[in-house]
Short mmCIF file of N, CA and C in Angstrom, two decimals:
data_model
loop_
_atom_site.label_atom_id
_atom_site.label_comp_id
_atom_site.label_asym_id
_atom_site.label_seq_id
_atom_site.Cartn_x
_atom_site.Cartn_y
_atom_site.Cartn_z
N UNK A 1 -15.64 27.11 -9.09
CA UNK A 1 -14.39 26.72 -9.62
C UNK A 1 -13.30 26.61 -8.45
N UNK A 2 -12.71 25.65 -8.33
CA UNK A 2 -11.62 25.59 -7.05
C UNK A 2 -10.23 25.73 -7.68
N UNK A 3 -9.40 26.52 -6.97
CA UNK A 3 -8.03 26.54 -7.53
C UNK A 3 -7.45 25.24 -7.49
N UNK A 4 -6.70 24.90 -8.50
CA UNK A 4 -5.94 23.66 -8.59
C UNK A 4 -4.65 23.74 -7.68
N UNK A 5 -4.44 22.85 -6.71
CA UNK A 5 -3.34 22.94 -6.02
C UNK A 5 -2.13 22.88 -6.89
N UNK A 6 -1.99 22.23 -8.06
CA UNK A 6 -0.90 22.29 -8.84
C UNK A 6 -0.62 23.47 -9.43
N UNK A 7 -1.61 24.41 -9.54
CA UNK A 7 -1.37 25.92 -10.11
C UNK A 7 -0.67 26.57 -9.09
N UNK A 8 -1.08 26.37 -7.79
CA UNK A 8 -0.31 27.01 -6.65
C UNK A 8 1.05 26.59 -6.47
N UNK A 9 1.06 25.32 -6.54
CA UNK A 9 2.57 24.73 -6.50
C UNK A 9 3.36 25.26 -7.83
N UNK A 10 2.73 25.52 -8.91
CA UNK A 10 3.61 26.04 -10.05
C UNK A 10 3.87 27.36 -9.73
N UNK A 11 3.10 28.05 -9.09
CA UNK A 11 3.51 29.51 -8.78
C UNK A 11 4.68 29.48 -7.81
N UNK A 12 4.55 28.70 -6.79
CA UNK A 12 5.47 28.53 -5.69
C UNK A 12 6.94 28.08 -6.21
N UNK A 13 6.77 27.01 -7.07
CA UNK A 13 8.06 26.63 -7.66
C UNK A 13 8.78 27.69 -8.60
N UNK A 14 7.89 28.47 -9.47
CA UNK A 14 8.43 29.47 -10.31
C UNK A 14 9.15 30.58 -9.62
N UNK A 15 8.54 31.00 -8.44
CA UNK A 15 8.94 32.14 -7.74
C UNK A 15 10.15 31.76 -6.62
N UNK A 16 10.23 30.39 -6.50
CA UNK A 16 11.28 29.97 -5.49
C UNK A 16 12.51 30.01 -6.58
N UNK A 17 12.35 29.37 -7.75
CA UNK A 17 13.55 29.35 -8.68
C UNK A 17 14.02 30.70 -9.10
N UNK A 18 13.10 31.56 -9.18
CA UNK A 18 13.59 32.95 -9.75
C UNK A 18 13.87 34.14 -8.51
N UNK A 19 13.70 33.70 -7.30
CA UNK A 19 13.82 34.71 -6.25
C UNK A 19 14.79 35.73 -6.35
N UNK A 20 15.87 35.28 -6.53
CA UNK A 20 17.17 36.16 -6.60
C UNK A 20 16.92 37.09 -7.75
N UNK A 21 16.81 36.70 -9.00
CA UNK A 21 16.66 37.63 -10.16
C UNK A 21 15.42 38.56 -10.00
N UNK A 22 14.37 37.78 -9.57
CA UNK A 22 13.00 38.68 -9.44
C UNK A 22 13.13 39.75 -8.43
N UNK A 23 13.85 39.37 -7.21
CA UNK A 23 14.10 40.46 -6.14
C UNK A 23 14.95 41.62 -6.65
N UNK A 24 15.99 41.35 -7.51
CA UNK A 24 16.76 42.33 -8.03
C UNK A 24 16.11 43.04 -9.15
N UNK A 25 15.27 42.66 -9.98
CA UNK A 25 14.56 43.31 -10.92
C UNK A 25 13.49 44.07 -10.18
N UNK A 26 12.87 43.71 -9.29
CA UNK A 26 11.74 44.54 -8.43
C UNK A 26 12.47 45.77 -7.81
N UNK A 27 13.64 45.49 -7.23
CA UNK A 27 14.42 46.56 -6.67
C UNK A 27 14.85 47.61 -7.56
N UNK A 28 15.10 47.23 -8.81
CA UNK A 28 15.48 48.34 -9.66
C UNK A 28 14.36 48.88 -10.77
N UNK A 29 13.28 48.30 -10.72
CA UNK A 29 12.42 48.80 -11.80
C UNK A 29 10.99 48.92 -11.29
N UNK A 30 10.67 48.46 -10.11
CA UNK A 30 9.43 48.75 -9.51
C UNK A 30 9.23 49.78 -8.26
N UNK A 31 10.44 50.33 -7.89
CA UNK A 31 10.30 51.09 -6.70
C UNK A 31 9.57 52.42 -6.99
N UNK A 32 9.48 53.06 -8.01
CA UNK A 32 8.54 54.22 -8.27
C UNK A 32 7.05 53.78 -8.17
N UNK A 33 6.89 52.63 -8.84
CA UNK A 33 5.45 52.21 -8.89
C UNK A 33 4.98 51.71 -7.55
N UNK A 34 5.70 51.16 -6.55
CA UNK A 34 5.49 50.83 -5.24
C UNK A 34 5.16 52.21 -4.46
N UNK A 35 6.06 53.23 -4.53
CA UNK A 35 5.95 54.50 -3.92
C UNK A 35 4.41 55.10 -4.34
N UNK A 36 4.18 55.17 -5.58
CA UNK A 36 3.09 55.68 -6.10
C UNK A 36 1.74 55.03 -5.66
N UNK A 37 1.82 53.68 -5.70
CA UNK A 37 0.67 52.88 -5.24
C UNK A 37 0.37 53.35 -3.75
N UNK A 38 1.48 53.23 -2.94
CA UNK A 38 1.24 53.62 -1.37
C UNK A 38 0.72 55.05 -1.19
N UNK A 39 1.27 55.86 -2.05
CA UNK A 39 0.75 57.35 -1.75
C UNK A 39 -0.67 57.49 -2.28
N UNK A 40 -1.11 56.78 -3.32
CA UNK A 40 -2.45 56.88 -3.85
C UNK A 40 -3.51 56.13 -2.80
N UNK A 41 -2.99 54.95 -2.25
CA UNK A 41 -3.91 54.22 -1.34
C UNK A 41 -3.97 54.78 -0.04
N UNK A 42 -3.14 55.66 0.45
CA UNK A 42 -3.21 56.18 1.75
C UNK A 42 -3.54 57.69 1.85
N UNK A 43 -3.53 58.27 0.83
CA UNK A 43 -3.89 59.78 0.82
C UNK A 43 -5.34 59.86 1.15
N UNK A 44 -5.41 60.73 2.22
CA UNK A 44 -6.67 61.02 2.78
C UNK A 44 -7.63 59.85 3.51
N UNK A 45 -6.73 58.74 3.66
CA UNK A 45 -7.48 57.53 4.30
C UNK A 45 -7.62 57.89 5.91
N UNK A 46 -8.78 57.71 6.39
CA UNK A 46 -8.95 57.90 7.82
C UNK A 46 -8.25 57.20 8.56
N UNK A 47 -7.67 57.55 9.62
CA UNK A 47 -6.84 56.78 10.67
C UNK A 47 -5.62 56.12 10.10
N UNK A 48 -5.01 56.81 8.91
CA UNK A 48 -3.96 56.08 8.40
C UNK A 48 -2.69 55.79 9.23
N UNK A 49 -2.48 56.56 10.19
CA UNK A 49 -1.30 56.38 11.09
C UNK A 49 -1.40 55.15 11.97
N UNK A 50 -2.87 54.87 12.12
CA UNK A 50 -3.10 53.73 12.90
C UNK A 50 -3.29 52.34 12.03
N UNK A 51 -3.34 52.48 10.75
CA UNK A 51 -3.74 51.46 9.80
C UNK A 51 -2.69 50.16 9.70
N UNK A 52 -3.24 49.08 9.55
CA UNK A 52 -2.45 47.98 9.01
C UNK A 52 -2.58 47.79 7.59
N UNK A 53 -1.55 47.66 6.65
CA UNK A 53 -1.58 47.37 5.50
C UNK A 53 -1.26 45.80 5.21
N UNK A 54 -1.90 45.11 4.41
CA UNK A 54 -1.72 43.73 4.05
C UNK A 54 -1.26 43.78 2.57
N UNK A 55 -0.08 43.22 2.25
CA UNK A 55 0.25 43.38 0.83
C UNK A 55 0.18 41.91 0.43
N UNK A 56 -0.68 41.52 -0.45
CA UNK A 56 -0.97 40.23 -0.92
C UNK A 56 -0.11 39.71 -2.14
N UNK A 57 0.53 38.58 -1.95
CA UNK A 57 1.57 38.11 -3.07
C UNK A 57 2.71 39.14 -3.17
N UNK A 58 3.13 39.32 -2.00
CA UNK A 58 4.11 40.46 -1.80
C UNK A 58 5.50 40.40 -2.49
N UNK A 59 5.80 39.16 -2.95
CA UNK A 59 7.12 38.94 -3.46
C UNK A 59 8.28 39.42 -2.69
N UNK A 60 9.27 40.06 -3.17
CA UNK A 60 10.24 40.62 -2.40
C UNK A 60 9.92 41.98 -1.52
N UNK A 61 8.60 42.20 -1.34
CA UNK A 61 8.12 43.32 -0.54
C UNK A 61 8.29 44.79 -1.21
N UNK A 62 8.37 44.68 -2.57
CA UNK A 62 8.43 45.85 -3.39
C UNK A 62 7.26 46.90 -3.06
N UNK A 63 6.09 46.42 -2.89
CA UNK A 63 5.05 47.22 -2.66
C UNK A 63 4.80 47.34 -1.00
N UNK A 64 5.14 46.29 -0.26
CA UNK A 64 5.11 46.45 1.19
C UNK A 64 5.82 47.52 1.80
N UNK A 65 7.11 47.60 1.46
CA UNK A 65 7.96 48.74 2.10
C UNK A 65 7.58 50.10 1.94
N UNK A 66 7.13 50.46 0.65
CA UNK A 66 6.69 51.95 0.76
C UNK A 66 5.41 52.36 1.54
N UNK A 67 4.64 51.19 2.06
CA UNK A 67 3.44 51.44 2.87
C UNK A 67 3.89 51.76 4.24
N UNK A 68 5.07 51.01 4.73
CA UNK A 68 5.38 51.09 6.11
C UNK A 68 5.53 52.41 6.72
N UNK A 69 6.22 53.54 5.98
CA UNK A 69 6.30 54.79 6.79
C UNK A 69 5.05 55.70 6.90
N UNK A 70 4.05 55.11 6.06
CA UNK A 70 2.80 55.88 6.12
C UNK A 70 1.71 55.27 7.16
N UNK A 71 1.88 54.11 7.68
CA UNK A 71 0.89 53.38 8.59
C UNK A 71 1.63 52.94 9.68
N UNK A 72 0.81 52.36 10.81
CA UNK A 72 1.13 51.67 11.94
C UNK A 72 2.05 50.36 11.59
N UNK A 73 1.64 49.63 10.70
CA UNK A 73 2.41 48.31 10.42
C UNK A 73 1.99 47.95 9.03
N UNK A 74 2.88 47.35 8.21
CA UNK A 74 2.60 46.52 7.09
C UNK A 74 3.04 45.17 7.01
N UNK A 75 2.26 44.31 6.58
CA UNK A 75 2.53 42.84 6.52
C UNK A 75 2.30 42.32 4.93
N UNK A 76 3.44 41.72 4.57
CA UNK A 76 3.51 41.16 3.23
C UNK A 76 3.16 39.69 3.49
N UNK A 77 2.39 39.11 2.47
CA UNK A 77 1.96 37.69 2.48
C UNK A 77 2.35 37.18 1.09
N UNK A 78 3.24 36.03 1.11
CA UNK A 78 3.33 35.48 -0.06
C UNK A 78 3.60 33.96 -0.12
N UNK A 79 3.14 33.22 -1.16
CA UNK A 79 2.90 31.84 -1.22
C UNK A 79 4.28 31.02 -1.14
N UNK A 80 5.36 32.04 -1.74
CA UNK A 80 6.57 31.39 -1.77
C UNK A 80 7.68 31.64 -0.57
N UNK A 81 7.89 30.75 0.29
CA UNK A 81 8.92 31.03 1.32
C UNK A 81 10.23 31.76 0.86
N UNK A 82 10.61 31.42 -0.27
CA UNK A 82 11.75 32.08 -0.92
C UNK A 82 11.57 33.61 -1.02
N UNK A 83 10.38 34.11 -1.43
CA UNK A 83 10.22 35.34 -1.56
C UNK A 83 9.87 36.10 -0.32
N UNK A 84 9.56 35.35 0.76
CA UNK A 84 9.36 35.89 2.07
C UNK A 84 10.75 36.16 2.56
N UNK A 85 11.69 35.29 2.34
CA UNK A 85 13.26 35.47 2.86
C UNK A 85 13.71 36.84 2.22
N UNK A 86 13.45 36.96 0.89
CA UNK A 86 14.05 38.26 0.17
C UNK A 86 13.34 39.35 0.73
N UNK A 87 12.19 39.45 1.02
CA UNK A 87 11.32 40.57 1.39
C UNK A 87 12.01 40.88 2.80
N UNK A 88 12.16 40.01 3.67
CA UNK A 88 12.73 40.18 4.93
C UNK A 88 14.06 40.84 4.97
N UNK A 89 14.87 40.29 4.02
CA UNK A 89 16.08 40.96 3.86
C UNK A 89 16.17 42.33 3.34
N UNK A 90 15.38 42.54 2.42
CA UNK A 90 15.15 43.99 1.94
C UNK A 90 14.80 44.90 2.87
N UNK A 91 13.70 44.39 3.78
CA UNK A 91 13.26 45.27 4.71
C UNK A 91 14.36 45.56 5.89
N UNK A 92 15.08 44.42 6.19
CA UNK A 92 16.20 44.67 7.24
C UNK A 92 17.23 45.63 6.56
N UNK A 93 17.60 45.50 5.34
CA UNK A 93 18.60 46.31 4.74
C UNK A 93 18.11 47.66 4.85
N UNK A 94 16.84 48.03 4.57
CA UNK A 94 16.25 49.47 4.63
C UNK A 94 15.99 49.95 6.07
N UNK A 95 16.27 48.99 7.07
CA UNK A 95 16.09 49.59 8.33
C UNK A 95 14.58 49.81 8.83
N UNK A 96 13.66 49.03 8.20
CA UNK A 96 12.22 49.22 8.37
C UNK A 96 11.89 48.40 9.73
N UNK A 97 11.21 48.91 10.69
CA UNK A 97 10.87 48.18 11.96
C UNK A 97 9.46 47.66 12.00
N UNK A 98 8.69 48.58 11.35
CA UNK A 98 7.23 48.12 11.47
C UNK A 98 6.54 47.41 10.31
N UNK A 99 7.40 46.31 9.95
CA UNK A 99 7.11 45.50 8.80
C UNK A 99 7.34 44.17 9.13
N UNK A 100 6.43 43.19 8.59
CA UNK A 100 6.75 41.81 8.79
C UNK A 100 6.30 41.12 7.48
N UNK A 101 6.66 39.82 7.38
CA UNK A 101 6.36 39.03 6.16
C UNK A 101 5.92 37.62 6.63
N UNK A 102 4.89 37.13 6.05
CA UNK A 102 4.62 35.70 6.41
C UNK A 102 4.19 35.07 5.16
N UNK A 103 4.32 33.70 5.32
CA UNK A 103 3.95 32.71 4.10
C UNK A 103 2.36 32.61 4.23
N UNK A 104 1.71 32.78 3.17
CA UNK A 104 0.21 32.55 3.08
C UNK A 104 -0.32 32.39 1.79
N UNK A 105 -1.61 32.23 1.75
CA UNK A 105 -2.18 31.90 0.42
C UNK A 105 -3.45 32.95 0.33
N UNK A 106 -3.32 33.55 -0.90
CA UNK A 106 -4.29 34.73 -1.15
C UNK A 106 -5.72 34.28 -1.07
N UNK A 107 -6.03 32.98 -1.02
CA UNK A 107 -7.35 32.43 -1.02
C UNK A 107 -7.77 32.35 0.41
N UNK A 108 -7.00 32.32 1.46
CA UNK A 108 -7.02 32.03 2.84
C UNK A 108 -6.11 32.95 3.50
N UNK A 109 -6.41 34.15 3.54
CA UNK A 109 -5.35 35.12 4.13
C UNK A 109 -5.31 34.87 5.82
N UNK A 110 -4.16 34.95 6.48
CA UNK A 110 -4.24 34.69 7.90
C UNK A 110 -4.34 35.85 8.71
N UNK A 111 -5.57 36.52 8.35
CA UNK A 111 -5.99 37.71 9.16
C UNK A 111 -7.47 37.46 9.56
N UNK A 112 -7.93 38.27 10.63
CA UNK A 112 -9.22 38.22 11.13
C UNK A 112 -10.07 39.25 10.04
N UNK A 113 -11.20 39.25 10.17
CA UNK A 113 -11.94 39.94 9.37
C UNK A 113 -11.89 41.50 9.68
N UNK A 114 -11.97 42.29 8.74
CA UNK A 114 -11.91 43.91 8.98
C UNK A 114 -10.81 44.54 9.71
N UNK A 115 -9.40 43.88 9.69
CA UNK A 115 -8.43 44.35 10.34
C UNK A 115 -7.64 45.35 9.56
N UNK A 116 -7.64 45.39 8.35
CA UNK A 116 -6.67 46.09 7.44
C UNK A 116 -7.36 47.51 6.86
N UNK A 117 -6.55 48.56 6.98
CA UNK A 117 -6.93 49.78 6.32
C UNK A 117 -6.91 49.85 4.89
N UNK A 118 -5.61 49.10 4.45
CA UNK A 118 -5.43 48.87 3.10
C UNK A 118 -4.95 47.41 2.76
N UNK A 119 -5.50 46.88 1.76
CA UNK A 119 -5.06 45.53 1.09
C UNK A 119 -4.49 45.86 -0.23
N UNK A 120 -3.18 45.59 -0.42
CA UNK A 120 -2.62 45.88 -1.72
C UNK A 120 -2.14 44.62 -2.44
N UNK A 121 -2.04 44.65 -3.86
CA UNK A 121 -1.50 43.47 -4.55
C UNK A 121 -0.96 44.03 -5.76
N UNK A 122 0.37 43.95 -5.84
CA UNK A 122 1.14 44.35 -7.05
C UNK A 122 1.54 43.23 -7.97
N UNK A 123 1.18 43.40 -9.27
CA UNK A 123 1.45 42.45 -10.26
C UNK A 123 1.44 40.89 -9.94
N UNK A 124 0.28 40.49 -9.40
CA UNK A 124 0.02 39.10 -9.14
C UNK A 124 -1.33 38.64 -9.65
N UNK A 125 -2.24 39.48 -9.79
CA UNK A 125 -3.57 38.87 -10.31
C UNK A 125 -3.48 38.03 -11.59
N UNK A 126 -2.67 38.47 -12.54
CA UNK A 126 -2.40 37.45 -13.77
C UNK A 126 -1.90 36.16 -13.47
N UNK A 127 -1.59 35.84 -12.17
CA UNK A 127 -1.19 34.46 -11.84
C UNK A 127 -2.14 33.66 -11.28
N UNK A 128 -3.40 34.39 -10.85
CA UNK A 128 -4.46 33.87 -10.03
C UNK A 128 -5.63 33.20 -11.12
N UNK A 129 -5.84 32.05 -10.86
CA UNK A 129 -6.88 31.08 -11.53
C UNK A 129 -8.35 31.78 -11.18
N UNK A 130 -8.42 32.41 -9.90
CA UNK A 130 -9.53 32.67 -9.51
C UNK A 130 -9.64 34.05 -8.80
N UNK A 131 -9.39 34.95 -9.71
CA UNK A 131 -9.24 36.42 -9.17
C UNK A 131 -10.27 36.94 -8.48
N UNK A 132 -11.60 36.72 -8.69
CA UNK A 132 -12.75 37.20 -8.09
C UNK A 132 -12.67 36.60 -6.49
N UNK A 133 -12.14 35.33 -6.46
CA UNK A 133 -12.20 34.71 -5.10
C UNK A 133 -11.21 35.40 -4.21
N UNK A 134 -9.92 35.70 -4.98
CA UNK A 134 -9.01 36.49 -4.30
C UNK A 134 -9.17 37.72 -3.78
N UNK A 135 -9.94 38.48 -4.58
CA UNK A 135 -10.42 39.87 -4.33
C UNK A 135 -11.49 39.75 -3.24
N UNK A 136 -12.44 38.78 -3.17
CA UNK A 136 -13.34 38.58 -2.05
C UNK A 136 -12.51 38.50 -0.83
N UNK A 137 -11.56 37.60 -0.72
CA UNK A 137 -10.65 37.36 0.43
C UNK A 137 -9.96 38.68 0.88
N UNK A 138 -9.57 39.50 -0.11
CA UNK A 138 -8.81 40.77 0.31
C UNK A 138 -10.05 41.73 1.02
N UNK A 139 -11.14 41.58 0.35
CA UNK A 139 -12.15 42.59 0.91
C UNK A 139 -12.49 42.06 2.33
N UNK A 140 -12.44 40.71 2.59
CA UNK A 140 -12.86 40.22 4.01
C UNK A 140 -12.02 40.82 5.05
N UNK A 141 -10.66 40.94 4.63
CA UNK A 141 -9.77 41.35 5.91
C UNK A 141 -9.78 43.00 5.84
N UNK A 142 -10.44 43.55 4.91
CA UNK A 142 -10.55 45.11 4.91
C UNK A 142 -11.45 45.69 5.92
N UNK A 143 -10.95 46.86 6.55
CA UNK A 143 -11.95 47.43 7.45
C UNK A 143 -12.84 48.32 6.81
N UNK A 144 -14.05 48.47 7.31
CA UNK A 144 -15.02 49.49 6.76
C UNK A 144 -14.20 50.93 6.36
N UNK A 145 -14.41 51.39 5.15
CA UNK A 145 -13.77 52.54 4.95
C UNK A 145 -12.26 52.39 4.35
N UNK A 146 -11.88 51.10 4.35
CA UNK A 146 -10.54 50.83 3.95
C UNK A 146 -10.50 50.79 2.40
N UNK A 147 -9.09 50.58 1.74
CA UNK A 147 -9.00 50.72 0.53
C UNK A 147 -8.29 49.44 -0.09
N UNK A 148 -8.67 48.87 -1.21
CA UNK A 148 -8.12 47.83 -1.90
C UNK A 148 -7.28 48.58 -3.03
N UNK A 149 -5.79 48.20 -3.17
CA UNK A 149 -4.90 48.85 -4.13
C UNK A 149 -4.32 47.82 -4.94
N UNK A 150 -4.66 47.83 -6.22
CA UNK A 150 -4.08 46.70 -7.19
C UNK A 150 -3.44 47.44 -8.42
N UNK A 151 -2.23 46.78 -8.62
CA UNK A 151 -1.43 47.04 -9.84
C UNK A 151 -1.19 45.88 -10.64
N UNK A 152 -1.45 45.66 -11.90
CA UNK A 152 -1.18 44.65 -12.74
C UNK A 152 -1.12 44.90 -14.16
N UNK A 153 -0.80 43.90 -14.93
CA UNK A 153 -0.69 43.88 -16.35
C UNK A 153 -2.20 43.68 -16.97
N UNK A 154 -2.48 44.22 -18.00
CA UNK A 154 -3.83 43.95 -18.81
C UNK A 154 -3.50 43.58 -20.13
N UNK A 155 -3.77 42.56 -20.62
CA UNK A 155 -3.37 41.98 -21.96
C UNK A 155 -4.65 42.32 -22.91
N UNK A 156 -4.34 43.03 -23.96
CA UNK A 156 -5.44 43.56 -24.96
C UNK A 156 -6.31 42.16 -25.44
N UNK A 157 -7.49 42.61 -25.88
CA UNK A 157 -8.21 41.61 -26.34
C UNK A 157 -7.89 41.26 -27.81
N UNK A 158 -8.36 40.15 -28.34
CA UNK A 158 -8.19 39.77 -29.79
C UNK A 158 -6.83 39.03 -29.89
N UNK A 159 -6.56 38.97 -31.15
CA UNK A 159 -5.21 38.26 -31.61
C UNK A 159 -3.92 38.55 -30.75
N UNK A 160 -3.82 39.77 -30.64
CA UNK A 160 -2.64 40.39 -29.95
C UNK A 160 -2.58 39.85 -28.72
N UNK A 161 -3.64 39.88 -28.13
CA UNK A 161 -3.59 39.37 -26.51
C UNK A 161 -3.43 38.01 -26.47
N UNK A 162 -4.10 37.15 -27.50
CA UNK A 162 -3.88 35.74 -27.43
C UNK A 162 -2.30 35.31 -27.50
N UNK A 163 -1.73 36.17 -28.47
CA UNK A 163 -0.15 36.05 -28.50
C UNK A 163 0.61 36.46 -27.37
N UNK A 164 0.25 37.52 -26.76
CA UNK A 164 0.97 37.94 -25.57
C UNK A 164 0.71 37.02 -24.46
N UNK A 165 -0.49 36.60 -24.25
CA UNK A 165 -0.83 35.33 -23.21
C UNK A 165 0.10 34.27 -23.46
N UNK A 166 0.15 33.85 -24.81
CA UNK A 166 1.09 32.63 -25.13
C UNK A 166 2.56 32.85 -24.77
N UNK A 167 3.08 34.13 -25.03
CA UNK A 167 4.37 34.53 -24.59
C UNK A 167 4.55 34.49 -23.12
N UNK A 168 3.57 35.03 -22.55
CA UNK A 168 3.74 35.04 -21.03
C UNK A 168 3.95 33.72 -20.42
N UNK A 169 2.90 32.78 -20.99
CA UNK A 169 2.71 31.36 -20.37
C UNK A 169 4.06 30.79 -20.77
N UNK A 170 4.78 30.97 -21.80
CA UNK A 170 5.94 30.32 -22.36
C UNK A 170 7.21 30.80 -21.28
N UNK A 171 7.05 32.05 -21.04
CA UNK A 171 8.09 32.61 -20.18
C UNK A 171 7.94 32.12 -18.71
N UNK A 172 6.55 32.01 -18.26
CA UNK A 172 6.27 31.84 -16.90
C UNK A 172 4.94 31.10 -16.89
N UNK A 173 5.03 29.71 -16.43
CA UNK A 173 3.91 28.79 -16.66
C UNK A 173 2.80 29.12 -15.60
N UNK A 174 3.31 30.08 -14.83
CA UNK A 174 2.11 30.39 -13.67
C UNK A 174 1.37 31.50 -14.04
N UNK A 175 1.73 32.06 -15.27
CA UNK A 175 0.71 33.17 -15.79
C UNK A 175 -0.54 32.59 -16.38
N UNK A 176 -1.71 33.12 -15.86
CA UNK A 176 -2.98 32.76 -16.42
C UNK A 176 -3.44 33.70 -17.55
N UNK A 177 -4.38 33.17 -18.20
CA UNK A 177 -4.97 34.06 -19.38
C UNK A 177 -5.73 35.18 -18.90
N UNK A 178 -5.46 36.44 -19.22
CA UNK A 178 -5.96 37.55 -18.72
C UNK A 178 -6.41 38.61 -19.88
N UNK A 179 -7.52 39.25 -19.90
CA UNK A 179 -7.75 40.24 -20.98
C UNK A 179 -8.28 41.47 -19.96
N UNK A 180 -8.54 42.49 -20.77
CA UNK A 180 -9.16 43.72 -20.33
C UNK A 180 -10.64 43.45 -19.85
N UNK A 181 -11.41 42.66 -20.68
CA UNK A 181 -12.65 42.19 -20.16
C UNK A 181 -12.76 41.28 -19.15
N UNK A 182 -11.87 40.42 -19.05
CA UNK A 182 -11.82 39.48 -17.90
C UNK A 182 -11.44 40.20 -16.71
N UNK A 183 -10.30 41.13 -16.78
CA UNK A 183 -9.95 41.84 -15.49
C UNK A 183 -11.13 42.70 -15.02
N UNK A 184 -12.04 43.31 -15.87
CA UNK A 184 -12.95 44.32 -15.41
C UNK A 184 -14.02 43.59 -14.67
N UNK A 185 -14.18 42.26 -14.65
CA UNK A 185 -15.26 41.46 -13.95
C UNK A 185 -14.82 41.00 -12.69
N UNK A 186 -13.47 41.44 -12.33
CA UNK A 186 -13.02 40.88 -11.17
C UNK A 186 -13.42 41.73 -9.99
#
């Protein structure tokens, strides 16, 4: 299965249109989650102070920023240039020097094989048509002994899950259908 270019465009359009409100929401509601994910992903990691962290589908850098003080450098990658602008502004406001943000595609990350100590992704897998392909690309840039850190929503199976997926798609057309069993195969 190949990712539909129009789905990627749907994601880009959605997060360009909502960049301001999304960044504000992330700034107020996801800070603790970002800190916790960074803490868990780097605890006991070999050569953590030398590590590069790649945050895939980084949005406004909510999960990228908490990694920066723990590692050599952190790079956020997002499909939407508007999100990259928000992420850069948030990092500048926080005075973080070892962080950068680039526009890129989760299915073709702009990194060499095996360069990252941690590859993270916060609340984006439910937008991916091909989550296994995205995970394989994340694994490609991960160094031996590195870690993948993912946080996302899981929709329950059955009628309730179908209703929740329909609501999510009505609210955000870039949402894909996800269930607990679907996510466990990724």
